[in-house]
mmCIF file of C-alpha atoms in Angstrom:
data_model
loop_
_atom_site.group_PDB
_atom_site.id
_atom_site.type_symbol
_atom_site.label_atom_id
_atom_site.label_comp_id
_atom_site.label_asym_id
_atom_site.label_seq_id
_atom_site.Cartn_x
_atom_site.Cartn_y
_atom_site.Cartn_z
ATOM 1 C CA MET J 1 -40.976 -85.075 2.477
ATOM 2 C CA GLN J 2 -38.208 -87.423 3.601
ATOM 3 C CA ALA J 3 -40.578 -90.387 3.732
ATOM 4 C CA LEU J 4 -41.856 -89.577 0.228
ATOM 5 C CA ARG J 5 -38.256 -89.314 -1.033
ATOM 6 C CA GLU J 6 -37.446 -92.753 0.323
ATOM 7 C CA GLN J 7 -40.596 -94.239 -1.182
ATOM 8 C CA PHE J 8 -40.647 -92.655 -4.635
ATOM 9 C CA ASP J 9 -37.206 -91.271 -5.548
ATOM 10 C CA SER J 10 -35.779 -94.609 -6.670
ATOM 11 C CA GLN J 11 -32.691 -93.166 -8.403
ATOM 12 C CA ASN J 12 -31.916 -90.366 -5.931
ATOM 13 C CA LEU J 13 -32.757 -87.516 -8.296
ATOM 14 C CA TYR J 14 -32.634 -85.317 -5.199
ATOM 15 C CA GLN J 15 -28.845 -85.577 -5.143
ATOM 16 C CA VAL J 16 -28.546 -85.065 -8.901
ATOM 17 C CA ILE J 17 -30.438 -81.755 -8.603
ATOM 18 C CA ALA J 18 -28.420 -80.743 -5.536
ATOM 19 C CA ASP J 19 -25.193 -81.374 -7.460
ATOM 20 C CA LEU J 20 -26.350 -79.769 -10.713
ATOM 21 C CA PRO J 21 -24.548 -76.435 -10.148
ATOM 22 C CA LYS J 22 -21.282 -78.323 -9.677
ATOM 23 C CA GLN J 23 -21.629 -79.650 -13.223
ATOM 24 C CA PHE J 24 -20.719 -76.194 -14.504
ATOM 25 C CA THR J 25 -17.483 -75.933 -12.534
ATOM 26 C CA THR J 26 -16.544 -79.516 -13.384
ATOM 27 C CA ALA J 27 -17.000 -78.759 -17.074
ATOM 28 C CA PHE J 28 -15.023 -75.520 -16.755
ATOM 29 C CA THR J 29 -12.132 -77.532 -15.301
ATOM 30 C CA GLU J 30 -12.278 -80.582 -17.560
ATOM 31 C CA THR J 31 -12.943 -79.047 -20.978
ATOM 32 C CA ASP J 32 -9.771 -78.301 -22.921
ATOM 33 C CA LEU J 33 -11.172 -78.615 -26.446
ATOM 34 C CA SER J 34 -11.296 -75.737 -28.872
ATOM 35 C CA ILE J 35 -12.578 -75.095 -32.375
ATOM 36 C CA ASP J 36 -11.098 -72.882 -35.065
ATOM 37 C CA LYS J 37 -10.981 -69.295 -33.793
ATOM 38 C CA LYS J 38 -12.018 -68.252 -37.307
ATOM 39 C CA THR J 39 -15.328 -70.111 -36.976
ATOM 40 C CA THR J 40 -18.169 -67.926 -38.249
ATOM 41 C CA LYS J 41 -21.224 -70.217 -38.071
ATOM 42 C CA ILE J 42 -22.293 -72.908 -35.582
ATOM 43 C CA VAL J 43 -25.092 -75.471 -35.659
ATOM 44 C CA PHE J 44 -26.036 -77.473 -32.558
ATOM 45 C CA CYS J 45 -27.968 -80.720 -33.067
ATOM 46 C CA GLY J 46 -29.840 -82.405 -30.236
ATOM 47 C CA MET J 47 -33.250 -83.546 -29.054
ATOM 48 C CA GLY J 48 -35.144 -83.241 -25.774
ATOM 49 C CA GLY J 49 -32.884 -82.744 -22.785
ATOM 50 C CA SER J 50 -29.834 -82.859 -25.024
ATOM 51 C CA ALA J 51 -30.944 -79.696 -26.837
ATOM 52 C CA LEU J 52 -31.712 -77.663 -23.712
ATOM 53 C CA PRO J 53 -28.083 -76.650 -23.003
ATOM 54 C CA ALA J 54 -27.881 -74.868 -26.350
ATOM 55 C CA ASN J 55 -31.035 -72.856 -25.616
ATOM 56 C CA LEU J 56 -29.678 -71.911 -22.191
ATOM 57 C CA LEU J 57 -26.300 -71.050 -23.680
ATOM 58 C CA LYS J 58 -27.923 -68.630 -26.114
ATOM 59 C CA THR J 59 -29.972 -67.126 -23.273
ATOM 60 C CA PHE J 60 -26.879 -66.497 -21.174
ATOM 61 C CA LEU J 61 -24.794 -65.102 -24.024
ATOM 62 C CA ALA J 62 -27.600 -62.659 -24.847
ATOM 63 C CA THR J 63 -28.552 -61.577 -21.322
ATOM 64 C CA ALA J 64 -24.921 -61.234 -20.188
ATOM 65 C CA LYS J 65 -24.276 -58.976 -23.186
ATOM 66 C CA THR J 66 -21.108 -60.841 -24.153
ATOM 67 C CA ASN J 67 -18.989 -60.150 -27.211
ATOM 68 C CA PHE J 68 -20.215 -63.352 -28.888
ATOM 69 C CA ASN J 69 -21.700 -62.506 -32.291
ATOM 70 C CA ILE J 70 -21.585 -65.738 -34.301
ATOM 71 C CA PRO J 71 -24.800 -67.188 -35.783
ATOM 72 C CA PHE J 72 -25.757 -70.177 -33.597
ATOM 73 C CA LYS J 73 -28.555 -72.394 -34.920
ATOM 74 C CA ILE J 74 -30.238 -75.089 -32.821
ATOM 75 C CA ASN J 75 -31.449 -78.053 -34.842
ATOM 76 C CA ARG J 76 -34.029 -80.509 -33.514
ATOM 77 C CA ASP J 77 -34.574 -82.738 -36.537
ATOM 78 C CA TYR J 78 -33.282 -85.613 -38.667
ATOM 79 C CA SER J 79 -31.919 -83.217 -41.287
ATOM 80 C CA LEU J 80 -29.635 -80.223 -41.042
ATOM 81 C CA PRO J 81 -30.932 -76.781 -42.000
ATOM 82 C CA GLN J 82 -30.500 -76.266 -45.730
ATOM 83 C CA VAL J 83 -28.161 -73.327 -45.158
ATOM 84 C CA VAL J 84 -25.569 -75.501 -43.370
ATOM 85 C CA ASP J 85 -22.562 -76.378 -45.518
ATOM 86 C CA GLU J 86 -18.928 -77.442 -45.049
ATOM 87 C CA ASN J 87 -18.019 -74.076 -43.523
ATOM 88 C CA TRP J 88 -20.178 -74.562 -40.440
ATOM 89 C CA CYS J 89 -18.977 -76.029 -37.147
ATOM 90 C CA GLY J 90 -21.354 -78.735 -35.962
ATOM 91 C CA PHE J 91 -21.990 -79.831 -32.364
ATOM 92 C CA PHE J 92 -23.893 -83.117 -32.025
ATOM 93 C CA ASP J 93 -25.263 -83.887 -28.575
ATOM 94 C CA SER J 94 -27.038 -87.047 -27.412
ATOM 95 C CA TYR J 95 -26.791 -88.166 -23.805
ATOM 96 C CA SER J 96 -27.567 -91.788 -24.685
ATOM 97 C CA GLY J 97 -25.586 -91.571 -27.900
ATOM 98 C CA ASN J 98 -28.411 -93.372 -29.658
ATOM 99 C CA THR J 99 -30.865 -90.572 -30.509
ATOM 100 C CA GLU J 100 -31.879 -91.360 -34.075
ATOM 101 C CA GLU J 101 -32.466 -87.755 -35.133
ATOM 102 C CA THR J 102 -28.961 -86.745 -34.017
ATOM 103 C CA LEU J 103 -27.365 -89.792 -35.632
ATOM 104 C CA SER J 104 -29.115 -88.912 -38.871
ATOM 105 C CA ALA J 105 -27.952 -85.300 -38.639
ATOM 106 C CA ILE J 106 -24.299 -86.222 -38.110
ATOM 107 C CA GLU J 107 -24.467 -88.589 -41.065
ATOM 108 C CA GLU J 108 -25.719 -85.719 -43.198
ATOM 109 C CA ALA J 109 -22.965 -83.487 -41.819
ATOM 110 C CA GLU J 110 -20.425 -85.996 -43.056
ATOM 111 C CA THR J 111 -21.943 -86.037 -46.541
ATOM 112 C CA LYS J 112 -21.924 -82.226 -46.560
ATOM 113 C CA GLY J 113 -18.256 -82.283 -45.654
ATOM 114 C CA LEU J 114 -18.347 -80.278 -42.423
ATOM 115 C CA LYS J 115 -14.723 -79.612 -41.528
ATOM 116 C CA GLN J 116 -15.442 -79.209 -37.818
ATOM 117 C CA ILE J 117 -17.525 -81.727 -35.881
ATOM 118 C CA VAL J 118 -17.723 -81.936 -32.095
ATOM 119 C CA VAL J 119 -19.593 -84.808 -30.415
ATOM 120 C CA LEU J 120 -21.067 -84.789 -26.907
ATOM 121 C CA ALA J 121 -22.416 -88.049 -25.442
ATOM 122 C CA HIS J 122 -22.417 -90.249 -22.378
ATOM 123 C CA GLY J 123 -21.916 -93.325 -24.577
ATOM 124 C CA GLY J 124 -23.729 -95.239 -27.302
ATOM 125 C CA LYS J 125 -23.370 -95.091 -31.068
ATOM 126 C CA LEU J 126 -22.470 -91.409 -31.161
ATOM 127 C CA GLU J 127 -19.412 -91.936 -28.953
ATOM 128 C CA LYS J 128 -18.363 -94.855 -31.145
ATOM 129 C CA ILE J 129 -18.707 -92.703 -34.285
ATOM 130 C CA ALA J 130 -16.538 -90.017 -32.673
ATOM 131 C CA GLN J 131 -13.866 -92.574 -31.860
ATOM 132 C CA GLU J 132 -13.920 -94.172 -35.295
ATOM 133 C CA LYS J 133 -13.898 -90.863 -37.211
ATOM 134 C CA GLY J 134 -11.551 -89.024 -34.904
ATOM 135 C CA TYR J 135 -14.026 -86.278 -34.066
ATOM 136 C CA LYS J 136 -13.493 -84.032 -31.082
ATOM 137 C CA PHE J 137 -15.382 -85.591 -28.190
ATOM 138 C CA ILE J 138 -16.787 -84.450 -24.851
ATOM 139 C CA LYS J 139 -17.836 -87.201 -22.447
ATOM 140 C CA ILE J 140 -21.021 -86.307 -20.548
ATOM 141 C CA PRO J 141 -21.031 -87.686 -16.977
ATOM 142 C CA ASP J 142 -23.760 -89.917 -15.567
ATOM 143 C CA THR J 143 -26.724 -87.727 -14.600
ATOM 144 C CA LYS J 144 -29.460 -90.397 -14.792
ATOM 145 C CA GLN J 145 -31.427 -88.523 -17.467
ATOM 146 C CA PRO J 146 -30.471 -86.241 -20.414
ATOM 147 C CA ARG J 147 -32.482 -83.348 -18.989
ATOM 148 C CA MET J 148 -30.252 -83.364 -15.901
ATOM 149 C CA ALA J 149 -26.964 -82.912 -17.801
ATOM 150 C CA TYR J 150 -27.473 -79.362 -19.009
ATOM 151 C CA GLY J 151 -25.077 -77.898 -16.444
ATOM 152 C CA TYR J 152 -22.156 -79.934 -17.700
ATOM 153 C CA VAL J 153 -22.972 -79.533 -21.397
ATOM 154 C CA MET J 154 -23.581 -75.786 -21.180
ATOM 155 C CA GLY J 155 -20.428 -75.373 -19.112
ATOM 156 C CA ALA J 156 -18.425 -77.361 -21.645
ATOM 157 C CA LEU J 157 -19.798 -75.300 -24.534
ATOM 158 C CA LEU J 158 -18.889 -72.056 -22.775
ATOM 159 C CA LYS J 159 -15.359 -73.324 -22.193
ATOM 160 C CA VAL J 160 -14.969 -74.460 -25.819
ATOM 161 C CA LEU J 161 -16.033 -71.024 -27.056
ATOM 162 C CA ALA J 162 -13.677 -69.316 -24.594
ATOM 163 C CA ASN J 163 -10.798 -71.666 -25.465
ATOM 164 C CA SER J 164 -11.376 -70.760 -29.108
ATOM 165 C CA GLU J 165 -11.280 -67.013 -28.340
ATOM 166 C CA LEU J 166 -14.827 -66.649 -29.674
ATOM 167 C CA VAL J 167 -16.117 -65.168 -26.412
ATOM 168 C CA ASP J 168 -14.483 -63.465 -23.471
ATOM 169 C CA LEU J 169 -15.669 -64.884 -20.142
ATOM 170 C CA ASN J 170 -14.581 -64.563 -16.524
ATOM 171 C CA PHE J 171 -14.743 -68.135 -15.228
ATOM 172 C CA ALA J 172 -13.782 -67.055 -11.706
ATOM 173 C CA GLU J 173 -16.971 -64.966 -11.571
ATOM 174 C CA LEU J 174 -19.042 -67.803 -13.022
ATOM 175 C CA THR J 175 -17.615 -70.187 -10.429
ATOM 176 C CA SER J 176 -18.434 -67.689 -7.673
ATOM 177 C CA ASP J 177 -22.038 -67.650 -8.903
ATOM 178 C CA VAL J 178 -22.133 -71.447 -8.710
ATOM 179 C CA GLU J 179 -20.941 -71.316 -5.096
ATOM 180 C CA LYS J 180 -23.579 -68.679 -4.337
ATOM 181 C CA ALA J 181 -26.296 -70.947 -5.741
ATOM 182 C CA LEU J 182 -25.044 -73.895 -3.694
ATOM 183 C CA SER J 183 -25.025 -71.823 -0.502
ATOM 184 C CA SER J 184 -28.680 -70.815 -0.951
ATOM 185 C CA GLU J 185 -29.914 -74.373 -1.591
ATOM 186 C CA LYS J 186 -31.930 -74.757 1.633
ATOM 187 C CA GLU J 187 -33.841 -71.517 1.138
ATOM 188 C CA MET J 188 -34.507 -72.427 -2.479
ATOM 189 C CA GLN J 189 -35.858 -75.845 -1.512
ATOM 190 C CA LEU J 190 -38.213 -74.320 1.038
ATOM 191 C CA GLN J 191 -39.540 -71.902 -1.592
ATOM 192 C CA ALA J 192 -39.894 -74.750 -4.098
ATOM 193 C CA GLU J 193 -41.729 -77.008 -1.647
ATOM 194 C CA LYS J 194 -44.221 -74.254 -0.864
ATOM 195 C CA LEU J 195 -44.750 -73.566 -4.568
ATOM 196 C CA ALA J 196 -45.152 -77.293 -5.295
ATOM 197 C CA LYS J 197 -47.912 -77.588 -2.686
ATOM 198 C CA SER J 198 -49.762 -74.728 -4.356
ATOM 199 C CA LEU J 199 -49.563 -76.604 -7.657
ATOM 200 C CA GLN J 200 -51.176 -79.834 -6.477
ATOM 201 C CA ASN J 201 -54.017 -80.862 -8.812
ATOM 202 C CA LYS J 202 -53.286 -77.891 -11.079
ATOM 203 C CA ILE J 203 -51.750 -77.458 -14.529
ATOM 204 C CA PRO J 204 -48.607 -75.313 -14.316
ATOM 205 C CA VAL J 205 -48.331 -72.561 -16.937
ATOM 206 C CA ILE J 206 -45.013 -70.726 -16.938
ATOM 207 C CA TYR J 207 -44.703 -67.188 -18.278
ATOM 208 C CA THR J 208 -41.708 -64.872 -18.412
ATOM 209 C CA SER J 209 -40.181 -62.212 -20.648
ATOM 210 C CA ASN J 210 -38.963 -62.964 -24.135
ATOM 211 C CA ILE J 211 -35.301 -62.861 -23.147
ATOM 212 C CA TRP J 212 -35.834 -65.541 -20.478
ATOM 213 C CA LYS J 213 -38.282 -67.632 -22.519
ATOM 214 C CA TYR J 214 -36.074 -70.731 -22.623
ATOM 215 C CA VAL J 215 -35.968 -70.772 -18.826
ATOM 216 C CA ALA J 216 -39.766 -70.975 -18.869
ATOM 217 C CA MET J 217 -39.496 -73.783 -21.410
ATOM 218 C CA VAL J 218 -37.168 -75.733 -19.090
ATOM 219 C CA TRP J 219 -39.601 -75.275 -16.189
ATOM 220 C CA LYS J 220 -42.349 -76.652 -18.416
ATOM 221 C CA ILE J 221 -40.199 -79.653 -19.369
ATOM 222 C CA ASN J 222 -39.361 -80.287 -15.707
ATOM 223 C CA PHE J 223 -43.056 -80.570 -14.922
ATOM 224 C CA ASN J 224 -43.584 -82.875 -17.921
ATOM 225 C CA GLU J 225 -40.714 -85.242 -17.157
ATOM 226 C CA ASN J 226 -40.249 -85.049 -13.393
ATOM 227 C CA THR J 227 -43.893 -84.656 -12.360
ATOM 228 C CA LYS J 228 -45.441 -86.505 -15.334
ATOM 229 C CA THR J 229 -48.086 -83.855 -15.817
ATOM 230 C CA GLN J 230 -49.124 -81.403 -18.496
ATOM 231 C CA SER J 231 -47.525 -77.978 -18.435
ATOM 232 C CA PHE J 232 -47.231 -75.052 -20.835
ATOM 233 C CA TRP J 233 -45.156 -71.910 -21.321
ATOM 234 C CA ASN J 234 -45.161 -68.634 -23.204
ATOM 235 C CA ALA J 235 -43.547 -65.204 -23.087
ATOM 236 C CA PHE J 236 -44.454 -61.545 -22.677
ATOM 237 C CA PRO J 237 -45.272 -59.403 -24.569
ATOM 238 C CA GLU J 238 -46.450 -61.786 -27.307
ATOM 239 C CA LEU J 239 -48.877 -63.714 -25.098
ATOM 240 C CA ASN J 240 -50.800 -60.479 -24.426
ATOM 241 C CA HIS J 241 -51.690 -60.388 -28.115
ATOM 242 C CA ASN J 242 -53.165 -63.897 -28.388
ATOM 243 C CA GLU J 243 -52.884 -66.554 -25.670
ATOM 244 C CA MET J 244 -54.298 -64.270 -23.007
ATOM 245 C CA VAL J 245 -57.628 -64.205 -24.831
ATOM 246 C CA GLY J 246 -57.902 -67.969 -24.304
ATOM 247 C CA TYR J 247 -58.617 -67.356 -20.635
ATOM 248 C CA THR J 248 -61.970 -65.810 -21.536
ATOM 249 C CA ASN J 249 -63.497 -69.287 -21.202
ATOM 250 C CA ILE J 250 -61.374 -71.414 -18.878
ATOM 251 C CA ILE J 251 -61.725 -75.192 -19.175
ATOM 252 C CA GLY J 252 -58.724 -76.296 -17.103
ATOM 253 C CA ASN J 253 -57.497 -75.882 -13.533
ATOM 254 C CA TYR J 254 -54.415 -73.763 -14.180
ATOM 255 C CA LYS J 255 -51.862 -72.076 -11.963
ATOM 256 C CA ILE J 256 -49.935 -69.323 -13.707
ATOM 257 C CA ILE J 257 -46.336 -68.804 -12.585
ATOM 258 C CA ILE J 258 -44.755 -65.586 -13.843
ATOM 259 C CA LEU J 259 -40.958 -65.350 -13.586
ATOM 260 C CA LYS J 260 -40.122 -61.650 -13.304
ATOM 261 C CA ASP J 261 -36.681 -60.149 -13.766
ATOM 262 C CA LEU J 262 -36.734 -56.951 -11.710
ATOM 263 C CA GLU J 263 -34.141 -55.455 -14.056
ATOM 264 C CA GLU J 264 -36.276 -56.198 -17.112
ATOM 265 C CA HIS J 265 -37.711 -53.491 -19.351
ATOM 266 C CA ALA J 266 -40.240 -51.508 -17.282
ATOM 267 C CA HIS J 267 -43.020 -52.064 -19.812
ATOM 268 C CA ILE J 268 -42.567 -55.845 -19.612
ATOM 269 C CA GLN J 269 -42.838 -55.738 -15.824
ATOM 270 C CA LYS J 270 -45.966 -53.595 -16.113
ATOM 271 C CA ARG J 271 -47.498 -56.132 -18.529
ATOM 272 C CA MET J 272 -46.923 -58.885 -15.980
ATOM 273 C CA ASP J 273 -48.524 -56.884 -13.176
ATOM 274 C CA VAL J 274 -51.523 -55.819 -15.276
ATOM 275 C CA PHE J 275 -52.013 -59.402 -16.517
ATOM 276 C CA GLN J 276 -52.256 -60.575 -12.904
ATOM 277 C CA LYS J 277 -54.657 -57.761 -12.018
ATOM 278 C CA VAL J 278 -56.949 -58.301 -15.013
ATOM 279 C CA LEU J 279 -57.244 -62.067 -14.518
ATOM 280 C CA ALA J 280 -57.021 -62.287 -10.719
ATOM 281 C CA ASP J 281 -60.712 -63.208 -10.381
ATOM 282 C CA LYS J 282 -60.354 -66.078 -12.875
ATOM 283 C CA LEU J 283 -56.888 -67.546 -12.355
ATOM 284 C CA ASP J 284 -54.458 -68.485 -9.624
ATOM 285 C CA ILE J 285 -51.490 -66.300 -10.627
ATOM 286 C CA GLU J 286 -48.213 -66.065 -8.724
ATOM 287 C CA ILE J 287 -45.404 -63.708 -9.693
ATOM 288 C CA ILE J 288 -41.959 -64.912 -8.653
ATOM 289 C CA ASP J 289 -39.152 -62.363 -8.586
ATOM 290 C CA MET J 290 -35.942 -63.742 -10.049
ATOM 291 C CA GLN J 291 -32.876 -63.472 -7.829
ATOM 292 C CA SER J 292 -30.751 -60.374 -8.237
ATOM 293 C CA GLY J 293 -27.188 -60.699 -9.449
ATOM 294 C CA SER J 294 -25.360 -61.485 -12.648
ATOM 295 C CA ALA J 295 -27.098 -62.899 -15.711
ATOM 296 C CA PHE J 296 -25.520 -66.275 -14.984
ATOM 297 C CA TYR J 297 -26.732 -66.314 -11.389
ATOM 298 C CA LYS J 298 -30.244 -65.318 -12.422
ATOM 299 C CA LEU J 299 -30.250 -68.127 -14.972
ATOM 300 C CA LEU J 300 -28.878 -70.753 -12.616
ATOM 301 C CA SER J 301 -30.959 -69.865 -9.557
ATOM 302 C CA THR J 302 -34.217 -69.680 -11.543
ATOM 303 C CA LEU J 303 -33.523 -73.007 -13.220
ATOM 304 C CA LEU J 304 -32.826 -74.638 -9.861
ATOM 305 C CA LEU J 305 -36.056 -73.299 -8.382
ATOM 306 C CA GLY J 306 -37.902 -74.929 -11.273
ATOM 307 C CA GLN J 307 -36.076 -78.214 -10.774
ATOM 308 C CA TRP J 308 -36.848 -78.367 -7.065
ATOM 309 C CA THR J 309 -40.471 -77.340 -7.562
ATOM 310 C CA SER J 310 -41.113 -80.087 -10.104
ATOM 311 C CA TYR J 311 -39.246 -82.587 -7.910
ATOM 312 C CA TYR J 312 -41.357 -81.857 -4.837
ATOM 313 C CA LEU J 313 -44.563 -81.832 -6.860
ATOM 314 C CA ALA J 314 -43.639 -85.299 -8.145
ATOM 315 C CA LEU J 315 -43.307 -86.543 -4.563
ATOM 316 C CA ILE J 316 -46.597 -84.892 -3.573
ATOM 317 C CA ASN J 317 -48.207 -86.647 -6.554
ATOM 318 C CA LYS J 318 -46.552 -89.902 -5.461
ATOM 319 C CA VAL J 319 -44.639 -90.546 -8.677
ATOM 320 C CA ASP J 320 -40.976 -91.381 -9.260
ATOM 321 C CA PRO J 321 -39.414 -88.197 -10.675
ATOM 322 C CA THR J 322 -36.593 -89.825 -12.645
ATOM 323 C CA PRO J 323 -37.827 -92.320 -15.281
ATOM 324 C CA VAL J 324 -39.732 -91.290 -18.407
ATOM 325 C CA ASP J 325 -41.410 -94.595 -19.191
ATOM 326 C CA LEU J 326 -43.688 -93.242 -21.908
ATOM 327 C CA VAL J 327 -40.694 -91.892 -23.843
ATOM 328 C CA GLU J 328 -38.867 -95.230 -23.577
ATOM 329 C CA GLU J 329 -41.956 -97.143 -24.691
ATOM 330 C CA PHE J 330 -42.418 -94.780 -27.625
ATOM 331 C CA LYS J 331 -38.776 -95.208 -28.686
ATOM 332 C CA LYS J 332 -39.167 -98.993 -28.722
ATOM 333 C CA LEU J 333 -42.241 -98.748 -30.929
ATOM 334 C CA ILE J 334 -40.426 -96.342 -33.277
#
C-alpha cells in the first residue's frame, strides 16, 4: 500500500485521518465560547461535510443518554425552517466559508433577528461576516476537505454546550477514549485494508440500527468522496419493511456491510442476523461488530474504520482520495 500512497495520495489524507481523533481533544482545549444557558432551541445550518458534525453530535448525545434535552434542528437548505424565530440560537458552519446555502441562511437569520449567532468556518465570506457583525466565531483548522473536519467541529460544539451548562460531560473520559482510539490505529488499519479489498469492484451498502444511522451515512459519504464510487445506506428495522424487498431482483454488484452494536436491542441484532441468513445466497453480506466501550468510543472507532476502509479502497482503485473535482466543477457552473 505504501507505493500506492506515494502515487495517489497527493495531499497526504493518510495523515489527516490518522490525526482525526486529535481534533476532538484540540477542540476541547481551544473552545472557550458559550451561549446563553437559558437557550431552549438550536438550529444548525451546514451542507455536505459541514453538516456531518451536527448529525454525529445528536447521535452521541442520544446514545450516551446525556441530560441534553433541547430541540436541535439540522438545516441543509437556503432557507431556515419556518419555525425558527429570534428566540433560537443559530450555528452556521461552512468549512470554506463560501457555501451559498449557508450564507443565505445566515442572511435570513439576521432578518429574523436571531439574538444568538455562532459561526464556524476555516475562512471565506462567512468568517468575514462574523468579524464585521461581531458574531461568536470558531476557527476550523486546515483539514484539506470539509468532511475531514468533523472531529474538531463536533468537539467544539460539545464544549460550547458544556460551557453553557446545557449538558454535563466528562471531558477527561472523552479524552481517554480518544487516546484509546489512537492506540488501536494499526489494528484498525489492518481491518480496514482487508475490508477494502473485499469491496473492490463492488457497491458498498451500509446498514446499521436506527440509533447509529448517521454513522452509516458518514461511511456512505466516505465512499462517495474518498473512493469516488456509488454507495448507499439505510437502517434497521425500517429497511426490513421496504428496501429489503428490492433484493428480490438484483441488478448491481453489492457488498452489504452491517455495523452491529452488541449492546443494541436484542430484536435489532436478530433482524441483522436473519437478514444475512435469508439473503446469504444472493448477496455478499458482512456483519462488523462495533467496538465495546462508551458511546463516544463506539462512535469514534466505527467512524475511523469507515474512513480507513474508504481510503484504502481509493488506493486500490487508483484514485486520489482527497479532491472532489465533480463537486468543484458543479459549484463553478452554479
